[in-house]
Coordinates of C-alpha atoms in Angstrom, one line a residue:
X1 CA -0.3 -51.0 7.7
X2 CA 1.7 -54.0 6.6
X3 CA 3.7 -51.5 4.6
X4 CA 4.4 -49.5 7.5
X5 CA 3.3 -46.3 6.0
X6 CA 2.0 -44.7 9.1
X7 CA 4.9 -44.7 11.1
X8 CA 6.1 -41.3 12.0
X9 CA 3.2 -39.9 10.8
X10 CA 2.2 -36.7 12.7
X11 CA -1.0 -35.2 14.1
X12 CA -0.9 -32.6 12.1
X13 CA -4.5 -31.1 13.5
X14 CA -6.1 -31.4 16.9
X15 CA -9.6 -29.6 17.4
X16 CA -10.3 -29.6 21.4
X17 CA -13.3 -31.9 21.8
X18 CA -14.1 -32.8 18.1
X19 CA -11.1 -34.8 16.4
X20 CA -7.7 -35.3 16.2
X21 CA -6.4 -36.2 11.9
X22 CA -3.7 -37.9 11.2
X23 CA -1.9 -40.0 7.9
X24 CA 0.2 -37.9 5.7
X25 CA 3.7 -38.6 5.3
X26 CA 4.1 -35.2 4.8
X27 CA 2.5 -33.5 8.0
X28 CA 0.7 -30.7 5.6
X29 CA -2.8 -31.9 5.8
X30 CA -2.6 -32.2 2.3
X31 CA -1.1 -35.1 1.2
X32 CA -1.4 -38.9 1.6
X33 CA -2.1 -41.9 -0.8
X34 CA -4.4 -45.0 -0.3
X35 CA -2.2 -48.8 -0.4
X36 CA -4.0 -49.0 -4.1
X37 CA -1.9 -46.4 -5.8
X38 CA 1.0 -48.6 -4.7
X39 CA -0.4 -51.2 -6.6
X40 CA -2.4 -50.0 -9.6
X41 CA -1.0 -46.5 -10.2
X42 CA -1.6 -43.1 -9.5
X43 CA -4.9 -43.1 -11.2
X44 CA -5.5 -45.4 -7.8
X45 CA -4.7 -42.9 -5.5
X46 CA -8.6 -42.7 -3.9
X47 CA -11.0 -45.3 -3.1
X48 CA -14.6 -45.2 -2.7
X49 CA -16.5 -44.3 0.5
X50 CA -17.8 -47.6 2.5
X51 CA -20.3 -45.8 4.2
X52 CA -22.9 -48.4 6.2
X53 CA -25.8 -46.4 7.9
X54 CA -25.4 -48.2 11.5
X55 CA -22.2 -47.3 12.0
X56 CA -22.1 -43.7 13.8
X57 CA -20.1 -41.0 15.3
X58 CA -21.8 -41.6 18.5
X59 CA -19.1 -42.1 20.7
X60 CA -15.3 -40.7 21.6
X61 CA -12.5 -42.8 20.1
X62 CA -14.5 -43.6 16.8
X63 CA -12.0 -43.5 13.7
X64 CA -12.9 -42.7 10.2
X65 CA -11.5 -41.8 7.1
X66 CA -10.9 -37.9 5.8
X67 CA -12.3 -37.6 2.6
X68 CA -11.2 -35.0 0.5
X69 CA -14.9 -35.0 -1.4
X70 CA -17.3 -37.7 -2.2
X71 CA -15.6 -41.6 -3.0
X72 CA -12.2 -39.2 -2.4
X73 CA -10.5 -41.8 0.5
X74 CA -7.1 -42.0 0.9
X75 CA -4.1 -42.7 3.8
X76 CA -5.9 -39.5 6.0
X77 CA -8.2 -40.6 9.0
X78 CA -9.8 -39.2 12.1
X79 CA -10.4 -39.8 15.9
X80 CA -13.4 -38.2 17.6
X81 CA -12.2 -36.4 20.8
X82 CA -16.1 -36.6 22.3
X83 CA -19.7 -38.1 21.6
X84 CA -22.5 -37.1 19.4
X85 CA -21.1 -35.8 16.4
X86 CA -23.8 -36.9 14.4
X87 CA -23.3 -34.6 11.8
X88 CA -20.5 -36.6 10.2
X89 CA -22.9 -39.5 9.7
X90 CA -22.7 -41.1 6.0
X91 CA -20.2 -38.4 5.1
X92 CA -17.1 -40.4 6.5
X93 CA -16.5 -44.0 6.3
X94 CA -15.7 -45.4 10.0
X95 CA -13.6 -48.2 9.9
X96 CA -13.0 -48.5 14.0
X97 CA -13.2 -47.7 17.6
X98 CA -10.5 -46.7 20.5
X99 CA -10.9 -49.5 22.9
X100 CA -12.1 -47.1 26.2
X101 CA -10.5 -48.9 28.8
X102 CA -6.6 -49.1 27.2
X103 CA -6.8 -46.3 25.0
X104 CA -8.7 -43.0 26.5
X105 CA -5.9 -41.8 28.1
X106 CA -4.2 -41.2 25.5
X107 CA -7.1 -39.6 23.5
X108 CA -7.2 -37.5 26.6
X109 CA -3.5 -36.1 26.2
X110 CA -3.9 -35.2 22.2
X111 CA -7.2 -33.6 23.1
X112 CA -5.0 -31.4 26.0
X113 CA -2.3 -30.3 23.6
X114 CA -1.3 -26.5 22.7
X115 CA -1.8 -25.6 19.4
X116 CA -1.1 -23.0 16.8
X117 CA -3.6 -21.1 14.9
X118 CA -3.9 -23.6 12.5
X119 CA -4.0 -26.5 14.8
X120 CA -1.1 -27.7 14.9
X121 CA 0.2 -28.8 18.1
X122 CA 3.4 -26.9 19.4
X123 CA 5.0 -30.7 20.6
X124 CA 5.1 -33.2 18.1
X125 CA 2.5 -36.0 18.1
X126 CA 3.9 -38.9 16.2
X127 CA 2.5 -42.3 15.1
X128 CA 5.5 -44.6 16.7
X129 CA 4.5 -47.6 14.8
X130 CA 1.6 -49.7 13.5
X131 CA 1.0 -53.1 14.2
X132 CA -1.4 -55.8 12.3
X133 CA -2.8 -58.0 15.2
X134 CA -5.6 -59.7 13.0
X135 CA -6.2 -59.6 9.3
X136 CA -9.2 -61.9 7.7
X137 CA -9.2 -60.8 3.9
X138 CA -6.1 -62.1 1.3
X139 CA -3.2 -60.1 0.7
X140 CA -2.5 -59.1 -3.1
X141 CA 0.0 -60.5 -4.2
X142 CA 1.9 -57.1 -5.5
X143 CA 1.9 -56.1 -1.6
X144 CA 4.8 -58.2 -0.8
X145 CA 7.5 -56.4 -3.1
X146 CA 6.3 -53.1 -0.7
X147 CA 6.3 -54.8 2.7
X148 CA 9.9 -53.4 4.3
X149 CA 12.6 -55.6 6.1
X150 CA 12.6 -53.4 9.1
X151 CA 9.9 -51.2 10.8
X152 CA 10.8 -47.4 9.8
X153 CA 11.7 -45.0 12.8
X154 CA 11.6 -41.7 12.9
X155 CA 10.0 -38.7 10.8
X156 CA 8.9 -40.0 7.5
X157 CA 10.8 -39.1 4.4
X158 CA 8.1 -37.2 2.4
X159 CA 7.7 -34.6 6.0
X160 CA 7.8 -31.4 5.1
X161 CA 6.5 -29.4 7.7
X162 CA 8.6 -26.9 9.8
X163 CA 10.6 -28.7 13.2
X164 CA 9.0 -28.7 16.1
X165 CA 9.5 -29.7 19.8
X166 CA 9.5 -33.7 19.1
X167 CA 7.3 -36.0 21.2
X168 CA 9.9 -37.3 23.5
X169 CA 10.7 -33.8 24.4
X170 CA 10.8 -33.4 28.1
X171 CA 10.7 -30.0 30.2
X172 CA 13.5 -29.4 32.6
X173 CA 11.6 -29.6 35.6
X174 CA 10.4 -33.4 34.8
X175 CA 14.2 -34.2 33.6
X176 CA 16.0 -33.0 37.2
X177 CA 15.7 -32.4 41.1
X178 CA 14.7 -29.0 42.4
X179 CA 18.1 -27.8 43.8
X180 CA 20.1 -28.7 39.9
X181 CA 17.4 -27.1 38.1
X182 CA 17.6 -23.7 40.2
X183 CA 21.0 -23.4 39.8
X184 CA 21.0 -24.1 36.4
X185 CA 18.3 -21.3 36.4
X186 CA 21.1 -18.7 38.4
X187 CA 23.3 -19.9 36.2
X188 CA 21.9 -18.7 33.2
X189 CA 20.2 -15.5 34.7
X190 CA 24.1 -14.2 35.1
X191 CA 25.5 -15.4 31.4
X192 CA 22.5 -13.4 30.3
X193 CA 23.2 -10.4 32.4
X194 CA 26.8 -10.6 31.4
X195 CA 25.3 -10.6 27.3
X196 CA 23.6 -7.4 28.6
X197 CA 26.9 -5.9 30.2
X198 CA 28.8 -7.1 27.1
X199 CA 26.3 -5.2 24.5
X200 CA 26.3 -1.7 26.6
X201 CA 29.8 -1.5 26.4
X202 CA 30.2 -2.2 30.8
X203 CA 32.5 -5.2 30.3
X204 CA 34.5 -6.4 27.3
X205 CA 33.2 -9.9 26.9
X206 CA 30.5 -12.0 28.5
X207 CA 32.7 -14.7 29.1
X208 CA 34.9 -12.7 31.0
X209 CA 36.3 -14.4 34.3
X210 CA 38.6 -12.9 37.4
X211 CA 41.7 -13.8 36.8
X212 CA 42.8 -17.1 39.4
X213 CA 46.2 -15.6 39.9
X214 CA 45.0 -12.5 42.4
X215 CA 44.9 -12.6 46.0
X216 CA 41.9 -10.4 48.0
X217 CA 42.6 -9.3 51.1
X218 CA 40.7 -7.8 53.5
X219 CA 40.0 -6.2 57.5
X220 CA 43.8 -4.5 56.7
X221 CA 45.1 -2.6 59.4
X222 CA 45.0 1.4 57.8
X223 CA 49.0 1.7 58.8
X224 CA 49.7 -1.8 56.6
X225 CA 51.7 0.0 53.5
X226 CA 52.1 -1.8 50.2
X227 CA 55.7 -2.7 50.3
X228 CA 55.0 -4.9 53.3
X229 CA 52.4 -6.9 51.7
X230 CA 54.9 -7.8 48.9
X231 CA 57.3 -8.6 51.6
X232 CA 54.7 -11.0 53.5
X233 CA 53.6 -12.6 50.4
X234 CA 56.7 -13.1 48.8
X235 CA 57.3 -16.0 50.6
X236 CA 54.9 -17.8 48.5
X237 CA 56.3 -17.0 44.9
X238 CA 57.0 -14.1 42.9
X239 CA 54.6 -11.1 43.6
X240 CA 53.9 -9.0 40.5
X241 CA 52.0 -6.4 42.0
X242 CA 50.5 -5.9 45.9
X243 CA 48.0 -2.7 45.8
X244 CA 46.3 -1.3 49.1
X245 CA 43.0 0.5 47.5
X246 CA 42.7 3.6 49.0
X247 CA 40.3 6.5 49.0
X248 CA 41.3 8.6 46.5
X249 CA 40.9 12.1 48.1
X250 CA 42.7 11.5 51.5
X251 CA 44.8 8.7 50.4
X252 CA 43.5 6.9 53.2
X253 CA 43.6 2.8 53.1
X254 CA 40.2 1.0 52.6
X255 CA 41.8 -1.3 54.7
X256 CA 41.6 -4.0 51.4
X257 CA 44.3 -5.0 48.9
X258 CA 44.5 -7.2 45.2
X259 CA 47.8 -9.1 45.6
X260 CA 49.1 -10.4 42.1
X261 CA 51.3 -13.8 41.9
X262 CA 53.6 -14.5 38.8
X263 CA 51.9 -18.4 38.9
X264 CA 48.3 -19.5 40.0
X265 CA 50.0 -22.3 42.1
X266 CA 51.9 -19.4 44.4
X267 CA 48.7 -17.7 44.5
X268 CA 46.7 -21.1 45.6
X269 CA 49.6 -21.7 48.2
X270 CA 48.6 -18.4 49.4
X271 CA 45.8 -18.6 49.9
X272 CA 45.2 -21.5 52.0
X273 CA 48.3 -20.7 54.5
X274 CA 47.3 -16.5 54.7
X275 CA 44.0 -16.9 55.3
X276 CA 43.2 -15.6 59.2
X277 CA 46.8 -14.7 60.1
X278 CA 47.7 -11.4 62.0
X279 CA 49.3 -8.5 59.9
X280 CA 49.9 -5.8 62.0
X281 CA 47.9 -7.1 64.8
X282 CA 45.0 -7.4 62.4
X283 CA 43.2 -11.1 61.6
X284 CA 42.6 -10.3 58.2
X285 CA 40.7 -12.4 55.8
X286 CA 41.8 -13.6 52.2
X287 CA 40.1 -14.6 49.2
X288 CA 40.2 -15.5 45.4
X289 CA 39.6 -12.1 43.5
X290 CA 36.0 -11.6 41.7
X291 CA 36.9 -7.8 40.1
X292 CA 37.7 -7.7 36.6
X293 CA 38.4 -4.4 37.0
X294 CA 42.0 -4.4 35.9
X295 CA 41.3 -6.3 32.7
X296 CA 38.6 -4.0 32.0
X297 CA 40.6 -1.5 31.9
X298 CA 43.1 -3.2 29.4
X299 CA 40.4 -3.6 27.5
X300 CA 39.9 -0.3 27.4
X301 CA 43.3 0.8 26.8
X302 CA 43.9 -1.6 24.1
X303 CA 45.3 -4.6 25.7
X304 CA 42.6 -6.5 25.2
X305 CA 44.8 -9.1 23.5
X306 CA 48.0 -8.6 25.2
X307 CA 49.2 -10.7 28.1
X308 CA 50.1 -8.4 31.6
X309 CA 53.5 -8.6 32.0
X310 CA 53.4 -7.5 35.3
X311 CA 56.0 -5.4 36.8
X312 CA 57.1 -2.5 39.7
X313 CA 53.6 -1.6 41.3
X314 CA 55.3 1.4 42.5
X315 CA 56.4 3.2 39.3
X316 CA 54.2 1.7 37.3
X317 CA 57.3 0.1 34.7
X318 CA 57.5 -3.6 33.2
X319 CA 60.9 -4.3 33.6
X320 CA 61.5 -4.2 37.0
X321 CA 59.5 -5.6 40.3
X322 CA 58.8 -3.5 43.1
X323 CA 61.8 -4.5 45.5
X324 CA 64.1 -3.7 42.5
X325 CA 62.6 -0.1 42.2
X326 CA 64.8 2.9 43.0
X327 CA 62.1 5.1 44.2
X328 CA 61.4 6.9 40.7
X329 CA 58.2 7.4 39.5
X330 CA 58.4 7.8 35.7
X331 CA 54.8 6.5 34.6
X332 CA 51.8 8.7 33.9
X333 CA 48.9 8.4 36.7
X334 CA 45.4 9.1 36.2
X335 CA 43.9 12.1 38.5
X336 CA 40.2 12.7 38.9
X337 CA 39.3 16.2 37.4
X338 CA 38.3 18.0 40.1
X339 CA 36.3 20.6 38.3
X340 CA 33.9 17.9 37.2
X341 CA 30.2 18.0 38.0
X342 CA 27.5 15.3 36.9
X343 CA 26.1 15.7 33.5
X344 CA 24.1 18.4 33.0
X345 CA 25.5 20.1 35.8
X346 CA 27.5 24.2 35.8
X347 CA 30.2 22.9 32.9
X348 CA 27.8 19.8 31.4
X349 CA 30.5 17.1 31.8
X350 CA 30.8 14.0 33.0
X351 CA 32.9 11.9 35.2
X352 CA 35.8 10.5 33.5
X353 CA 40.0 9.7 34.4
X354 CA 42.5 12.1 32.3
X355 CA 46.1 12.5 32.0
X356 CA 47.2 16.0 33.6
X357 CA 48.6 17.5 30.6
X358 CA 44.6 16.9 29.1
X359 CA 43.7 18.7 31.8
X360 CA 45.7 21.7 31.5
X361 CA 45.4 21.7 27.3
X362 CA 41.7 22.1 27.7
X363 CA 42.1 24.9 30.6
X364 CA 43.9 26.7 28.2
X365 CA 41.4 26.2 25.7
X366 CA 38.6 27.2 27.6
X367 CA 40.9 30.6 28.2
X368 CA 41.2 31.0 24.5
X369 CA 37.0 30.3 23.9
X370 CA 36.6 32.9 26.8
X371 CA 38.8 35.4 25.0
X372 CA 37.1 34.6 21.5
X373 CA 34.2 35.5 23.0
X374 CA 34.7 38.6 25.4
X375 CA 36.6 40.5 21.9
X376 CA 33.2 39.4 20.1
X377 CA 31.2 40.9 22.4
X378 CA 33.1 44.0 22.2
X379 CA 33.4 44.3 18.5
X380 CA 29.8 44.2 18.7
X381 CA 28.5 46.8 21.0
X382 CA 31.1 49.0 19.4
X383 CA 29.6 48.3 16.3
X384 CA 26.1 49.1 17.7
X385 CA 27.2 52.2 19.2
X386 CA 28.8 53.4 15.8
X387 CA 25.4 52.2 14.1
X388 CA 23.5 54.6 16.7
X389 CA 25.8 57.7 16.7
X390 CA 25.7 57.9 12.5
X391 CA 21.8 57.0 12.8
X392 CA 21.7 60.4 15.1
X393 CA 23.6 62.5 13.1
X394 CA 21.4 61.6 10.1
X395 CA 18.4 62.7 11.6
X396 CA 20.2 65.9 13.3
X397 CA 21.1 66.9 9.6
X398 CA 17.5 65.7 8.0
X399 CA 15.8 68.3 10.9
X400 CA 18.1 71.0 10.0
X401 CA 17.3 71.3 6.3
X402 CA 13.5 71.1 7.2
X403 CA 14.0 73.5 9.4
X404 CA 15.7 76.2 6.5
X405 CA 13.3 75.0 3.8
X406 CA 10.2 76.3 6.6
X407 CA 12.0 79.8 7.4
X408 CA 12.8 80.1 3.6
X409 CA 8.9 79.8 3.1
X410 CA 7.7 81.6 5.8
X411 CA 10.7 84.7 4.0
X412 CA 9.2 84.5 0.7
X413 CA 5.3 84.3 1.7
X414 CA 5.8 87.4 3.7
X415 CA 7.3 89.6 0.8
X416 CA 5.1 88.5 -1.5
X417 CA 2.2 89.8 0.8
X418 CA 3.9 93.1 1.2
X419 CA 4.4 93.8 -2.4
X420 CA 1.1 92.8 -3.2
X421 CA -0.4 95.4 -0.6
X422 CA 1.5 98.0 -1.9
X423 CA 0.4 97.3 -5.5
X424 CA -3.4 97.4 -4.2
X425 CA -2.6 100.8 -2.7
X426 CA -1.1 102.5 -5.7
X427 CA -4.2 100.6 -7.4
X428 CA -6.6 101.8 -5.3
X429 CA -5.1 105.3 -5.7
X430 CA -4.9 105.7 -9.7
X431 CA -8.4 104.2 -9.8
X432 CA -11.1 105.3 -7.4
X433 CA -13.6 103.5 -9.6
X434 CA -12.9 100.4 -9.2
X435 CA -12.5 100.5 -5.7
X436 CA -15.7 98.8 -4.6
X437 CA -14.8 96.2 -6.8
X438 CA -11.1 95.8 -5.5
X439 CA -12.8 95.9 -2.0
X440 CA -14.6 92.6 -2.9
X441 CA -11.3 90.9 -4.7
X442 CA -9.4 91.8 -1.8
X443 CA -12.3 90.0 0.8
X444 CA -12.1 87.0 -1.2
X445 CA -8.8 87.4 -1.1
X446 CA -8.8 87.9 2.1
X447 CA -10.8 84.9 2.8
X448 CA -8.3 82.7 0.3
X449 CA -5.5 83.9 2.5
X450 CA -7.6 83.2 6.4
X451 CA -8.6 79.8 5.3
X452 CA -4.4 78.9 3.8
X453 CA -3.3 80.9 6.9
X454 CA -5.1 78.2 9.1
X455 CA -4.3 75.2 7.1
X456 CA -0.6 76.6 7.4
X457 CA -1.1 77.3 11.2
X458 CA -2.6 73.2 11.4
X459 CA 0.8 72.5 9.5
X460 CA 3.0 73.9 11.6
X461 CA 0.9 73.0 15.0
X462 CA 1.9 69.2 13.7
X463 CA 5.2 70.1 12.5
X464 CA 5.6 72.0 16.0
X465 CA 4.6 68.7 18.1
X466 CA 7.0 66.8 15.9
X467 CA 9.6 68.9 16.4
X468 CA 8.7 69.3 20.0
X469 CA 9.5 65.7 20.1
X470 CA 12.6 65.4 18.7
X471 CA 14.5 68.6 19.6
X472 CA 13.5 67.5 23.5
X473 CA 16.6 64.8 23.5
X474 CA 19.1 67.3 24.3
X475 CA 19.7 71.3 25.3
X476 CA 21.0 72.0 22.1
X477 CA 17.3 71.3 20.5
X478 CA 15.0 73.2 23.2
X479 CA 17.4 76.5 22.4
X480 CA 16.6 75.8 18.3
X481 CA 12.7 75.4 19.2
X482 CA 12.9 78.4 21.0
X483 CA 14.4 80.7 18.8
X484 CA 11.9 79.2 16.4
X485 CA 9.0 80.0 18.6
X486 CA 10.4 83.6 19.0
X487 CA 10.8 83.8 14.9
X488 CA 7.5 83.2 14.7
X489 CA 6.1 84.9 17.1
X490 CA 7.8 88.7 15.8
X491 CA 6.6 87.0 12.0
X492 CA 2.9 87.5 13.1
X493 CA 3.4 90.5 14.9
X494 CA 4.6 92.1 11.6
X495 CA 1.8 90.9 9.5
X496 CA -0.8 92.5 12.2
X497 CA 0.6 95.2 11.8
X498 CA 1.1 95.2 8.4
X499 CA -2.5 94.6 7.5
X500 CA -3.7 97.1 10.6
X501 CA -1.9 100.0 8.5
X502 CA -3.3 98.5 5.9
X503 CA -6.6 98.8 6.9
X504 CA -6.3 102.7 8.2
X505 CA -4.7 103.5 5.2
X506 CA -7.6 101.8 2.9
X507 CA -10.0 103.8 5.6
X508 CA -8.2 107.3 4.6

């Protein structure tokens, strides 16, 4: 202690109801040296433990040295933040105990502290200095060259450690009266709104003031016109611009007005002689502007770093005031697009100001989309119908040729039968012998033919309920399906016949 190595030293770990550690320099927890490395070397660094079997940790306040393993003392030591902790018995050396009447409180507040999850307390707890108040043994000789000229203030050298709240740290509510610390509190509610305001892009910069050069005035009369505030006001300096708000459908006044002065001393001079006169049998009110409207929308436009000149708040120009103006209105205005609905509304737009000419350069190109479109549309049911008439005429042609192929069949099957009647008859006739066995070829035969004839009869049923259901989509078709029914029809009447006759002729 006569070295003054403790001062500054933090607390670097406080256990709620078991011990507060102190002693290193460098506020890790891991560091410290004992007063004999100062004087022997660093083979000195730890001492031996002093350990006496009386001397407990029976009661709050007692302090004792951290040991970092057996006869492993160094600068590190401990206060017990309750009684009974009898399980560091003869494992620390106690060298002393917090006087309970002087010192408890104190020992009360370390034991109360927030800390993080490695103990740490969030406020700094410092050693402020250490003082010797009764020594019995003989200084070394050696200590004298370490003993400083002045008691050390501060955080040590060797600290380390991450910064903290520091111990003299007091909160706001201990440091002022109510009333200053809620209007500090309002006051930086609104600078952190306006960082909100500023980051979304609603004003240009959080620091952003009304400008103490514009007059508001309000409870107008509605039949107050513009030029006769700039008359009434000019009497206090130069007027830049005097602007009657005014609802922007009817163009009635909102019975309210901005009125700009060239200086903030016309506009102060203003203020406090305006205030509660009649205009136009009207006791209106005036007042410092708040809006920040206009530079907003400088911002906006690009004149976020230019100064307003001012100028004609009738036209609109900069080089001319408004009693100077000659009645013609050169500058563009902004109109409200009147075919706007809210987002996600009939045309999915948005409320926004335009010039007129936008307005009618995106009419016409809504004309030319509609257009685009409506010949689109057109090319492609014309393209559809196309598709469908060839698509017709395809299958028209396709049921023709089947159609030809069938009759051509149904031609040569039924000469073919004929000729090979006769050829049985003339058969039949040069050989009377071989009759009986010319009966049984022509029964098979005959069978051959009755079972083909009713596969051929199945064919066409199908091929007659196909053709049913295509030849049905127009006149034309039912005529062709009839005249096929009728050719087939007067087909089997001939081969009845044919094979009755036949028959009679086979009989003879």
């Amino acid at each position: 202690m006569w070295i003054k190595y403790y001062n500054g030293c933090l607390f670097h770990k406080v256990e709620k109801d078991f011990l507060a550690q102190t002693g290193d320099p460098t506020g890790t927890g891991t560091g410290g040296n004992s007063i004999y490395k100062f004087l022997y070397g660093e083979q000195a660094r730890f001492f031996e433990h002093e350990i006496r079997p009386e001397l407990k940790h029976s009661k709050k306040g007692t302090v004792s040295m951290v040991s970092a393993g057996e006869n492993l003392n160094a600068s590190q030591f401990f206060f017990t933040l309750r009684d009974d902790i009898d399980y560091l018995d003869e494992k620390h050396t106690v060298f002393g105990m917090v006087e309970e009447k002087e010192s408890f409180e104190t020992l009360e507040k370390i034991n109360e502290a927030f800390v993080d999850d490695k103990g740490r307390p969030l406020k700094n707890i410092r050693i402020k200095h250490t003082y010797v108040l009764d020594d019995p043994f003989d200084d070394p000789p050696q200590l004298t060259e370490l003993i400083p000229d002045s008691s050390p203030d501060g955080r040590p050298h060797d600290e380390i450690v991450e910064e903290r709240l520091e111990d003299d740290w007091v909160p706001l509510d201990e440091q002022m009266k109510p009333e200053e610390l809620e209007e500090l509190i309002h006051s930086k509610e609104a600078h952190t709104n306006a960082v909100v305001l500023e980051s979304i892009g609603d004003i240009p910069d959080a620091e952003i003031k009304p400008p103490d050069n514009v007059l508001f005035v309000c409870k107008l009369n509605p039949v107050t016109e513009d030029e006769d505030l700039f008359t009434i006001f000019s009497r206090f300096g130069t007027v830049t611009s005097a602007e009657i708000i005014r609802d922007y459908k009817t163009g009635d006044s909102l019975c309210y007005a901005f009125i700009e002065f060239e200086k903030k001393e016309d506009c102060e001079r203003a203020y406090f002689k305006m205030d509660n006169t009649l205009i136009d049998d009207r006791r209106i009110h005036v007042d410092f502007s708040q809006s920040v409207s206009k530079l907003w929308g400088q911002y906006r436009h690009g004149k976020k770093n230019q100064k307003d000149k001012g100028g004609c708040f009738k036209c609109g120009a900069t080089d001319h005031y408004a009693k100077d103006c000659n009645g013609e209105k050169d500058g563009k205005k902004y109109v409200l697009k009147d075919e706007n609905t809210q987002r996600g509304g009939h045309n999915n737009h948005k409320y926004d100001m335009v010039f007129d000419e936008d307005r009618l350069d995106r009419e016409q190109k809504k004309q030319r989309v509609h257009a685009e479109s409506t010949r689109k549309d057109r090319d492609h049911r014309d393209s559809d119908r196309g598709h469908h008439g060839s698509r017709n005429n395809e299958e028209e042609r396709d049921n023709k040729s089947r159609y030809n192929e069938r009759e051509r069949d149904h031609r040569s099957r039924y000469h073919g039968e004929e000729r090979g009647h006769k050829s049985r008859y003339h058969g039949e006739e040069r050989d009377h012998k071989s009759r009986d066995r010319g009966e049984d070829e022509n029964r098979r035969r005959k069978e051959i033919e009755g079972r083909e004839y009713k596969s051929r009869e199945r064919d066409e049923c199908g091929d007659r309920r196909r053709e049913e259901k295509d030849y049905r989509k127009g006149s034309g078709e039912r005529d062709r399906y009839k005249h096929h029914e009728e050719h087939r029809h007067n087909r089997d009447s001939d081969e009845r016949s044919h094979r009755e006759r036949a028959g009679r002729d086979h009989r003879r």
